[in-house]
Amino acid sequence: MGVVPTTTSSASVSSSAPSQRSLTLRKSLTALGFAVVMAICWRAAEVHPVELFSADTAAGLWKFLSGLFPPDLSASFLRTVLKATGQTLATAVAATILSIVMGLPLGILASATLWRRGILVEGARRGPGFFILSGLSSLTRALLGFIRAVPDILWAILFVTMVGLGSLAGTLALAVAYSGLVGRVYSDVFDTTDPRPLEALQSTGASRLQVFMRGVWPQALPNLIGYTLYSFECCVRAASVLGLVGAGGIGYEIGISMRLFEYGQGLTLILAFIGLLVLIDVASRRLRALSNRGAAKPRVGRRSQLRWILLTLAVVAGAGASFYFSGFTPEVFEENNVLKHATHFIGGMFPLEMGLGFISKLSGLLLQTFAIAFLGTLIGVCFGSVIALPATASLIFLEPDSTGHHGIAERSLRWLGFWVARLILNLLRAIPELLWVLVCILAIGIGPFAGTIAIGLHTAGALGKLYAEAMEEVPRRPIEALYAVGARPLQVFFRGIWPQAKPILRNYTLLRWESNLRVSTILGLVGGGGLGQAIYNNIQLGFYDRVATMILLIYALVVASDWFGHRLRASDMKNYMTLPPA
Amino acid sequence: MTYSVESVTKFYRQGHARVRALNGINLKFAPGEHVALLGHSGAGKSTLFRLLNATIRPSGGAVLFEGCDVGGMSGAEVRGMRRRIGTIYQQHNLVPSLTALENTLCGGLGRWSLAHTIRGIFRPHKSDMEKALNALESVGLADKRQARADELSGGQQQRVAIARALMQDPEVILADEPVASLDPGLADEIISLLTRLAAGSRRTLVISLHTVGIALERFPRAVSLRLGSVEFDGPSSEVHGERLRNLYAGGNLVSEQPTHGSGSHNNFKRIS
Ligand SMILES: Nc1ncnc2c1ncn2[C@@H]1O[C@H](COP(=O)(O)OP(=O)(O)OP(=O)(O)O)[C@@H](O)[C@H]1O
Ligand SMILES: [Mg+2]
């Protein structure tokens, strides 16, 4: 840390002339390739910049923006909002509990340390028992990978088809999607525990499960709690969005109000959504602090034992209520004939549709999906970095103890610019891509262009915030030195901040690109083009075999992009040691 | 109960290379015997211990426990055998986030059913509790029973590991450099503790040490390993003069052997 990394390019500049020529050649080839990709994506994503400035767009946007105000705060609607918010929260809680119940055993089974390699299995006889267990463990890991690769909203639409509209579908979808995530992360946490105490435990004659309970689990617990809280936060976010495809909760109400052009109601719902997120954020921060304190002193007195019992009762009651409100009522299962629908749906998926005509149509859709992600990321990078500059405190404000100061007018102007930029970034980021799609549709109509813009807006917020934070966290010394010699802010940026922050920004951008590729596969479920649109249509038409093929395609896409991203970042890691947060 | 290794060889795979850690070793331990294992770093002491408690499998030859080939045992039989052998490692014996008492209780795992284990996590059985407290008492750590293992000093951790072995109540105690990370005074204390506890109930004790003086003084039989082979096996009183000097003279030979051992397997810490 603190050292400006030497990049490979600066190393080759200093070498002989021919290599410099080949470098220029490579640079121009890269530029050419980029232009070609741009052109192809431009066409595939049906980009029409002119449309953005047409009268229709302006009218649509104006109608939307003016419709937002005032937000609908009538008592009857507030009751609806409250119910929807409660349902979303209940869905998230129930889904998190279910995902732990399913993910934990899967995670234990998928753990390599316990069943496949390392000191715990070195001494095992390589008999059928060992091969069955290690095979099962590998299979489980692959299954978790598959569950994880299919986006949660896709699970939602599959469950909506199986069990009908409503929050039950959402809960089941999130439970499945997050069990993949939870299982995978748990097994990774298990695999990173210190193996030496495990070896010692095994040598006492403990069985594998006993070693797990007394050796792996206590070591892993703090990480498991931290990750589970994080996954719950993500689950709340997801639960709010899933409703857009009919899975109940806030999203469902937002979808309805948009369709009825009741934008005032939409704004109220979005405010409720943001309020819920803030609430969850505060709650989980307190829980985290609590669990840290709990770990510090494990002893329990009599008084606090009573408190624990009360707490447990409250948790159980809360969980029960969550299940009830998230749609797990006995009637649902009787009325909807869930099992029959589900078998019909799953039966319809096989055999997969592999006809040549369909496959060739798929490749066109795949290109479109890729194009949406590519251009969307590009838009996000451009806007994000522009807004990030005024949102970077170290560029805008002087150090409190530095020499020289701004006048009062300039200071308040800078202050205003900073907070407006932060506000815009947070707003762009807080609203999920799928909601942005709905807004974009209002302005420019259904299609891949709307999806592209939606991704661009959300990415601008997400990346802009990360960019600003990364630039603020750059080591201070070189920057102070530059200010000391009288450099202006822009000079400080190019000479002090940019070179230091570049690798981190690059990593953030790559990660965001990967996640955008995932998202672009499902934007179509609400009208944003790409593969999702085809999935939606085929589900409506009952061509489940085609749906199954497309899900497999998404899986392949995600695996491939993970692999590339991993390799890109791995080669980066050789030069830099900074890892972005997950 | 007899315990022996017969022409045991062990190769480790490292990438494409094969590292030979043990090279046709023959050893026999009589019940109740106290043996000191000597040898330079990388001689194969830890490997031998891991073979003896069936943590790893020999590449050739056999480990015999009461005449049974350990390699042919089923999983349950191996666990049954491990239960009768207590192992103390150089470091990192304990689960850091459990208390000293909980770590000690773990010595009983081999005897417990899964249900008993789960119940024991929340409310240990009374007789288990008594045993564990007795074990902690006999290593002088009764007052530290509620301290987390990672809050204990190195010597205290080693004593908890011994308490766990006592809780396990094994017929054989294997101790792989149990004092290598401790200061000399403490080392002496721990070795006395081990020999006393082993002698009290006629347990076999095999211990590897880098402090030759203590080893020869306290243990009637010495075995020295060198580059994976037994160099000397006999009464400690016969180790003197030339032999004593040879014991560690080969220490530098380690570099002739591929020494890319990783982490804990290849530590060069030594008490002089
Ligand atoms: N897991 C392993 N993988 C590969 N090689 C190993 C492994 N464990 C040990 N070795 C190698 O086997 C040889 C013997 O190692 P071992 O740990 O048994 O020596 P040791 O006598 O215990 O040494 P020390 O006194 O340093 O603990 C060494 O050359 C070591 O590098
Ligand atoms: Mg060793």
mmCIF file of C-alpha atoms in Angstrom, chain A residues 74-195:
data_model
loop_
_atom_site.group_PDB
_atom_site.id
_atom_site.type_symbol
_atom_site.label_atom_id
_atom_site.label_comp_id
_atom_site.label_asym_id
_atom_site.label_seq_id
_atom_site.Cartn_x
_atom_site.Cartn_y
_atom_site.Cartn_z
ATOM 1 C CA SER A 74 -54.202 9.322 1.265
ATOM 2 C CA ALA A 75 -55.042 7.082 4.192
ATOM 3 C CA SER A 76 -56.425 4.291 2.071
ATOM 4 C CA PHE A 77 -53.370 4.172 -0.134
ATOM 5 C CA LEU A 78 -51.007 4.387 2.805
ATOM 6 C CA ARG A 79 -52.664 1.281 4.130
ATOM 7 C CA THR A 80 -51.868 -0.462 0.857
ATOM 8 C CA VAL A 81 -48.277 0.753 1.067
ATOM 9 C CA LEU A 82 -47.924 -0.463 4.619
ATOM 10 C CA LYS A 83 -49.301 -3.865 3.714
ATOM 11 C CA ALA A 84 -47.041 -4.169 0.683
ATOM 12 C CA THR A 85 -43.992 -3.108 2.684
ATOM 13 C CA GLY A 86 -44.835 -5.585 5.425
ATOM 14 C CA GLN A 87 -45.259 -8.286 2.845
ATOM 15 C CA THR A 88 -41.881 -7.481 1.312
ATOM 16 C CA LEU A 89 -40.205 -7.605 4.693
ATOM 17 C CA ALA A 90 -41.986 -10.855 5.563
ATOM 18 C CA THR A 91 -40.929 -12.320 2.234
ATOM 19 C CA ALA A 92 -37.316 -11.388 2.850
ATOM 20 C CA VAL A 93 -37.310 -12.807 6.385
ATOM 21 C CA ALA A 94 -39.022 -16.049 5.417
ATOM 22 C CA ALA A 95 -36.827 -16.466 2.351
ATOM 23 C CA THR A 96 -33.660 -15.834 4.358
ATOM 24 C CA ILE A 97 -34.684 -18.426 6.946
ATOM 25 C CA LEU A 98 -35.539 -20.964 4.254
ATOM 26 C CA SER A 99 -32.327 -20.239 2.375
ATOM 27 C CA ILE A 100 -30.295 -20.912 5.529
ATOM 28 C CA VAL A 101 -32.234 -24.090 6.239
ATOM 29 C CA MET A 102 -31.526 -25.325 2.710
ATOM 30 C CA GLY A 103 -28.152 -23.694 2.180
ATOM 31 C CA LEU A 104 -26.455 -24.831 5.368
ATOM 32 C CA PRO A 105 -26.663 -28.588 4.730
ATOM 33 C CA LEU A 106 -25.771 -28.006 1.080
ATOM 34 C CA GLY A 107 -22.835 -25.848 2.151
ATOM 35 C CA ILE A 108 -21.605 -28.505 4.567
ATOM 36 C CA LEU A 109 -21.890 -31.145 1.879
ATOM 37 C CA ALA A 110 -20.116 -28.961 -0.687
ATOM 38 C CA SER A 111 -17.173 -28.240 1.600
ATOM 39 C CA ALA A 112 -13.901 -29.554 0.198
ATOM 40 C CA THR A 113 -12.148 -29.611 3.565
ATOM 41 C CA LEU A 114 -14.677 -32.027 5.013
ATOM 42 C CA TRP A 115 -15.173 -34.461 2.159
ATOM 43 C CA ARG A 116 -12.747 -34.023 -0.679
ATOM 44 C CA ARG A 117 -9.222 -32.943 0.092
ATOM 45 C CA GLY A 118 -6.920 -31.882 2.844
ATOM 46 C CA ILE A 119 -5.814 -33.328 6.113
ATOM 47 C CA LEU A 120 -9.226 -34.692 7.133
ATOM 48 C CA VAL A 121 -9.453 -37.081 4.198
ATOM 49 C CA GLU A 122 -5.758 -37.933 3.695
ATOM 50 C CA GLY A 123 -6.020 -40.936 5.976
ATOM 51 C CA ALA A 124 -9.366 -42.218 4.715
ATOM 52 C CA ARG A 125 -9.393 -45.509 2.866
ATOM 53 C CA ARG A 126 -10.011 -44.806 -0.812
ATOM 54 C CA GLY A 127 -13.004 -47.123 -0.854
ATOM 55 C CA PRO A 128 -16.478 -46.721 -2.369
ATOM 56 C CA GLY A 129 -17.638 -44.739 0.644
ATOM 57 C CA PHE A 130 -14.993 -42.077 0.080
ATOM 58 C CA PHE A 131 -15.702 -41.792 -3.646
ATOM 59 C CA ILE A 132 -19.460 -41.598 -3.175
ATOM 60 C CA LEU A 133 -19.104 -38.848 -0.586
ATOM 61 C CA SER A 134 -16.553 -36.799 -2.486
ATOM 62 C CA GLY A 135 -18.558 -37.211 -5.689
ATOM 63 C CA LEU A 136 -21.712 -36.086 -3.920
ATOM 64 C CA SER A 137 -19.822 -33.128 -2.527
ATOM 65 C CA SER A 138 -18.579 -32.049 -5.962
ATOM 66 C CA LEU A 139 -22.070 -32.438 -7.390
ATOM 67 C CA THR A 140 -23.521 -30.288 -4.630
ATOM 68 C CA ARG A 141 -20.969 -27.610 -5.353
ATOM 69 C CA ALA A 142 -21.917 -27.649 -9.029
ATOM 70 C CA LEU A 143 -25.611 -27.474 -8.115
ATOM 71 C CA LEU A 144 -24.974 -24.447 -5.902
ATOM 72 C CA GLY A 145 -23.091 -22.834 -8.781
ATOM 73 C CA PHE A 146 -26.059 -23.375 -11.061
ATOM 74 C CA ILE A 147 -28.624 -22.010 -8.607
ATOM 75 C CA ARG A 148 -26.442 -18.980 -8.080
ATOM 76 C CA ALA A 149 -25.963 -18.303 -11.776
ATOM 77 C CA VAL A 150 -29.688 -18.069 -12.502
ATOM 78 C CA PRO A 151 -30.781 -14.522 -11.559
ATOM 79 C CA ASP A 152 -33.299 -14.277 -8.715
ATOM 80 C CA ILE A 153 -35.924 -12.539 -10.805
ATOM 81 C CA LEU A 154 -35.804 -15.434 -13.239
ATOM 82 C CA TRP A 155 -36.450 -17.814 -10.362
ATOM 83 C CA ALA A 156 -39.343 -15.531 -9.461
ATOM 84 C CA ILE A 157 -40.992 -15.744 -12.832
ATOM 85 C CA LEU A 158 -40.529 -19.518 -12.849
ATOM 86 C CA PHE A 159 -42.211 -19.805 -9.457
ATOM 87 C CA VAL A 160 -44.965 -17.401 -10.464
ATOM 88 C CA THR A 161 -45.688 -19.768 -13.327
ATOM 89 C CA MET A 162 -45.674 -22.740 -10.976
ATOM 90 C CA VAL A 163 -47.576 -21.497 -7.919
ATOM 91 C CA GLY A 164 -49.385 -18.447 -9.275
ATOM 92 C CA LEU A 165 -49.159 -14.714 -8.635
ATOM 93 C CA GLY A 166 -48.470 -13.538 -5.101
ATOM 94 C CA SER A 167 -45.778 -13.343 -2.500
ATOM 95 C CA LEU A 168 -45.566 -17.118 -2.036
ATOM 96 C CA ALA A 169 -43.886 -17.314 -5.435
ATOM 97 C CA GLY A 170 -41.496 -14.554 -4.435
ATOM 98 C CA THR A 171 -40.622 -16.211 -1.157
ATOM 99 C CA LEU A 172 -39.944 -19.565 -2.773
ATOM 100 C CA ALA A 173 -37.915 -17.939 -5.547
ATOM 101 C CA LEU A 174 -35.738 -16.007 -3.125
ATOM 102 C CA ALA A 175 -35.396 -19.031 -0.878
ATOM 103 C CA VAL A 176 -34.034 -21.072 -3.774
ATOM 104 C CA ALA A 177 -31.869 -18.314 -5.241
ATOM 105 C CA TYR A 178 -30.348 -17.392 -1.900
ATOM 106 C CA SER A 179 -29.840 -20.981 -0.807
ATOM 107 C CA GLY A 180 -27.431 -21.182 -3.744
ATOM 108 C CA LEU A 181 -25.607 -18.075 -2.584
ATOM 109 C CA VAL A 182 -25.649 -18.942 1.093
ATOM 110 C CA GLY A 183 -24.592 -22.542 0.488
ATOM 111 C CA ARG A 184 -21.695 -21.512 -1.687
ATOM 112 C CA VAL A 185 -20.418 -18.830 0.642
ATOM 113 C CA TYR A 186 -20.847 -21.007 3.733
ATOM 114 C CA SER A 187 -18.841 -23.803 2.151
ATOM 115 C CA ASP A 188 -16.119 -21.324 1.214
ATOM 116 C CA VAL A 189 -16.053 -20.058 4.788
ATOM 117 C CA PHE A 190 -15.782 -23.625 6.090
ATOM 118 C CA ASP A 191 -12.923 -24.270 3.703
ATOM 119 C CA THR A 192 -10.929 -21.294 4.912
ATOM 120 C CA THR A 193 -10.896 -22.307 8.585
ATOM 121 C CA ASP A 194 -7.534 -23.224 10.114
ATOM 122 C CA PRO A 195 -7.058 -26.963 9.432
#
